[in-house]
């Protein structure tokens, strides 16, 4: 019975979400990378972007996010192992919000988001995707603050 349950929920997970996002549950990643913003799912970027980002943490979007070397290496491995290499990154950008799939889906909200103090920036996924931290980007769980 247990086996059946597990395989059924696996199937449900795979089909529920076109982005098939594994949870960002790595404790070290949660501890070190989710204090200023949510723990962005590793599958939101490809390997090249994570590699580039993780090799320049002292200059991380205008802030110093540097870590001990061992932690940096462990987090980098976790991110790369769970990245999505089919995501294109033609410009060598590292921001999720600059990726073609993202801008395609979100640019129409950008101006409004930047003016709204409840959102501020499109990087603030949880302002609209209320369960983004639970890997849920389903359209049923999008609320754009007024
Ligand atoms: C000291 C605060 C701080 C820490 C710690 C931090 N970040 Fe950031 N991060 C930022 C800021 C600020 C931005 C830019 C957000 C924006 O553009 O509005 C950012 C942006 C990002 C983005 C791009 C989001 C976008 O806008 O597309 C990713 C991905 C990211 N961080 C990953 C990480 C990872 C991985 C770690 C841990 C190694 C980390 N961050 C730790 C402050 C931090
Ligand atoms: C201003 C509100 C807002 C913000 C902020 C926002 N989104 Fe979205 N996002 C939307 C809307 C609206 C859609 C389209 C919903 C739909 O029609 O499926 C969407 C669609 C998506 C989709 C596609 C879902 C699918 O199945 O096609 C993903 C993935 C996504 N957003 C991730 C993110 C991530 C990651 C962030 C933060 C880096 C973010 N979003 C920030 C409003 C927002």
XYZ file of C-alpha atoms and ligand atoms in Angstrom:
232
model
C 0.000 0.000 0.000
C 2.755 2.381 0.944
C 4.570 1.664 -2.303
C 1.481 2.400 -4.355
C 0.980 5.661 -2.530
C 4.542 6.776 -3.145
C 4.466 6.015 -6.850
C 1.104 7.719 -7.262
C 2.299 10.903 -5.601
C 5.433 10.854 -7.723
C 3.352 10.704 -10.864
C 1.178 13.522 -9.538
C 4.248 15.696 -8.916
C 5.628 15.147 -12.385
C 2.388 16.006 -14.109
C 1.262 18.803 -11.836
C 3.955 21.187 -12.869
C 5.412 21.829 -16.273
C 8.496 23.273 -14.639
C 8.812 20.122 -12.442
C 10.506 22.010 -9.694
C 12.287 20.029 -7.011
C 11.929 21.606 -3.594
C 14.653 23.935 -2.393
C 14.940 21.999 0.852
C 18.706 21.795 1.210
C 19.225 23.067 4.789
C 22.526 24.790 4.090
C 21.033 26.547 1.072
C 18.032 27.629 3.149
C 20.276 28.932 5.892
C 22.734 30.870 3.731
C 20.692 31.967 0.732
C 17.206 32.688 2.016
C 17.809 35.559 4.425
C 17.495 38.432 1.932
C 15.045 36.785 -0.476
C 13.319 33.426 -0.791
C 15.365 30.343 -1.637
C 14.917 30.463 -5.407
C 14.416 26.934 -6.765
C 17.624 25.627 -8.360
C 15.669 24.647 -11.459
C 14.940 28.314 -12.226
C 18.444 28.727 -13.679
C 20.817 26.626 -15.705
C 24.207 25.354 -14.669
C 26.134 28.200 -16.306
C 24.180 30.884 -14.479
C 24.573 29.219 -11.067
C 28.279 28.646 -11.675
C 28.776 32.266 -12.613
C 26.750 33.545 -9.663
C 28.443 31.293 -7.117
C 31.896 32.370 -8.214
C 31.158 36.024 -7.513
C 29.284 36.151 -4.199
C 31.180 39.205 -2.851
C 29.522 41.184 -5.673
C 26.043 39.705 -5.577
C 23.586 42.174 -7.127
C 25.233 45.021 -5.260
C 25.533 43.225 -1.909
C 28.193 41.049 -0.299
C 26.831 37.496 0.001
C 30.177 35.773 0.431
C 30.429 32.469 2.291
C 33.047 30.150 3.727
C 34.644 28.217 0.878
C 33.244 24.830 2.045
C 29.705 26.185 2.216
C 30.061 27.941 -1.117
C 31.220 24.699 -2.758
C 28.461 22.607 -1.170
C 25.725 25.052 -2.183
C 27.149 25.380 -5.676
C 27.059 21.599 -6.103
C 23.478 21.426 -4.852
C 22.382 24.199 -7.227
C 24.143 22.715 -10.240
C 22.878 19.195 -9.537
C 19.319 20.532 -9.497
C 19.579 23.135 -12.260
C 17.722 22.978 -15.576
C 20.024 23.032 -18.508
C 17.298 23.301 -21.070
C 16.670 26.864 -19.892
C 18.343 29.179 -22.377
C 20.577 31.980 -21.273
C 21.810 33.667 -24.422
C 23.182 36.792 -22.778
C 25.138 35.062 -20.001
C 22.893 36.813 -17.492
C 22.563 35.410 -13.982
C 19.256 36.977 -12.915
C 16.160 34.782 -13.126
C 14.184 37.924 -13.929
C 16.284 38.519 -17.067
C 15.845 35.036 -18.522
C 13.791 34.830 -21.734
C 11.173 32.469 -20.256
C 10.729 34.836 -17.320
C 10.488 38.100 -19.246
C 8.092 36.471 -21.696
C 5.790 35.590 -18.809
C 6.263 38.728 -16.668
C 7.305 41.837 -18.578
C 3.721 43.006 -18.871
C 3.660 43.397 -15.040
C 7.046 44.959 -14.630
C 6.162 48.650 -14.535
C 3.206 48.132 -12.194
C 5.279 45.893 -9.921
C 8.085 48.425 -9.584
C 5.601 51.153 -8.582
C 3.732 48.989 -6.080
C 5.306 49.048 -2.593
C 3.770 45.625 -1.903
C 5.798 44.128 -4.766
C 8.719 46.527 -5.414
C 10.481 44.219 -7.846
C 9.671 41.200 -9.992
C 12.354 39.344 -8.017
C 9.878 39.302 -5.157
C 8.155 36.143 -6.417
C 6.139 35.650 -3.259
C 4.393 38.993 -3.615
C 2.274 37.378 -6.356
C 2.931 33.625 -6.244
C 1.727 33.208 -2.701
C 3.148 29.680 -2.403
C 6.353 30.244 -4.376
C 8.427 29.008 -1.443
C 6.555 25.702 -1.721
C 7.457 25.411 -5.417
C 3.939 26.295 -6.378
C 3.735 28.667 -9.346
C 0.324 27.445 -10.379
C -1.906 30.108 -11.904
C -4.561 29.351 -9.268
C -2.154 30.646 -6.641
C -1.212 33.941 -8.262
C -2.564 37.100 -6.602
C -1.271 40.374 -7.929
C -1.497 42.899 -5.048
C -3.584 45.978 -5.841
C 22.834 39.934 1.878
C 21.628 39.628 1.140
C 21.685 38.447 0.169
C 22.132 37.176 0.403
C 22.724 36.586 1.677
C 21.902 36.443 -0.856
N 21.318 37.260 -1.775
Fe 20.699 36.689 -3.624
N 20.106 38.607 -4.016
C 20.222 39.675 -3.143
C 19.743 40.880 -3.795
C 19.704 42.271 -3.186
C 19.326 40.497 -5.106
C 18.737 41.390 -6.190
C 17.231 41.393 -6.100
C 16.602 42.375 -7.058
O 17.090 42.526 -8.172
O 15.577 42.968 -6.701
C 19.578 39.060 -5.190
C 19.259 38.302 -6.293
C 19.447 36.930 -6.397
C 19.041 36.126 -7.530
C 18.374 36.648 -8.794
C 16.927 37.015 -8.562
C 16.420 37.803 -9.733
O 16.108 38.981 -9.576
O 16.353 37.261 -10.827
C 19.389 34.837 -7.260
C 19.132 33.635 -8.143
C 20.032 34.829 -5.973
N 20.024 36.117 -5.466
C 20.579 33.725 -5.376
C 21.278 33.755 -4.160
C 22.039 32.648 -3.638
C 22.263 31.333 -4.348
C 22.504 33.033 -2.423
C 23.375 32.250 -1.460
C 24.692 31.874 -1.941
C 22.042 34.404 -2.181
N 21.306 34.793 -3.269
C 22.273 35.122 -1.029
C 20.654 39.612 -1.838
C 21.172 38.490 -1.215
C 3.736 40.943 -10.196
C 3.389 39.580 -9.866
C 4.414 38.486 -10.128
C 5.704 38.391 -9.641
C 6.422 39.345 -8.698
C 6.236 37.146 -10.174
N 5.300 36.527 -10.962
Fe 5.527 34.743 -11.910
N 3.749 35.005 -12.831
C 2.860 36.016 -12.552
C 1.679 35.828 -13.393
C 0.428 36.706 -13.373
C 1.936 34.689 -14.186
C 1.014 34.077 -15.220
C 0.046 33.159 -14.530
C -0.589 32.275 -15.504
O -1.346 32.773 -16.338
O -0.293 31.073 -15.440
C 3.227 34.183 -13.794
C 3.814 33.022 -14.310
C 4.942 32.405 -13.772
C 5.431 31.090 -14.134
C 4.834 30.195 -15.195
C 3.860 29.252 -14.600
C 3.418 28.264 -15.673
O 3.083 27.149 -15.284
O 3.413 28.618 -16.850
C 6.525 30.832 -13.367
C 7.376 29.572 -13.348
C 6.751 32.012 -12.549
N 5.758 32.933 -12.831
C 7.798 32.154 -11.670
C 8.080 33.340 -11.003
C 9.283 33.546 -10.235
C 10.378 32.527 -10.030
C 9.221 34.818 -9.741
C 10.250 35.563 -8.924
C 11.624 35.532 -9.412
C 7.960 35.398 -10.208
N 7.315 34.478 -10.975
C 7.510 36.673 -9.903
C 3.021 37.035 -11.649
C 4.185 37.302 -10.961
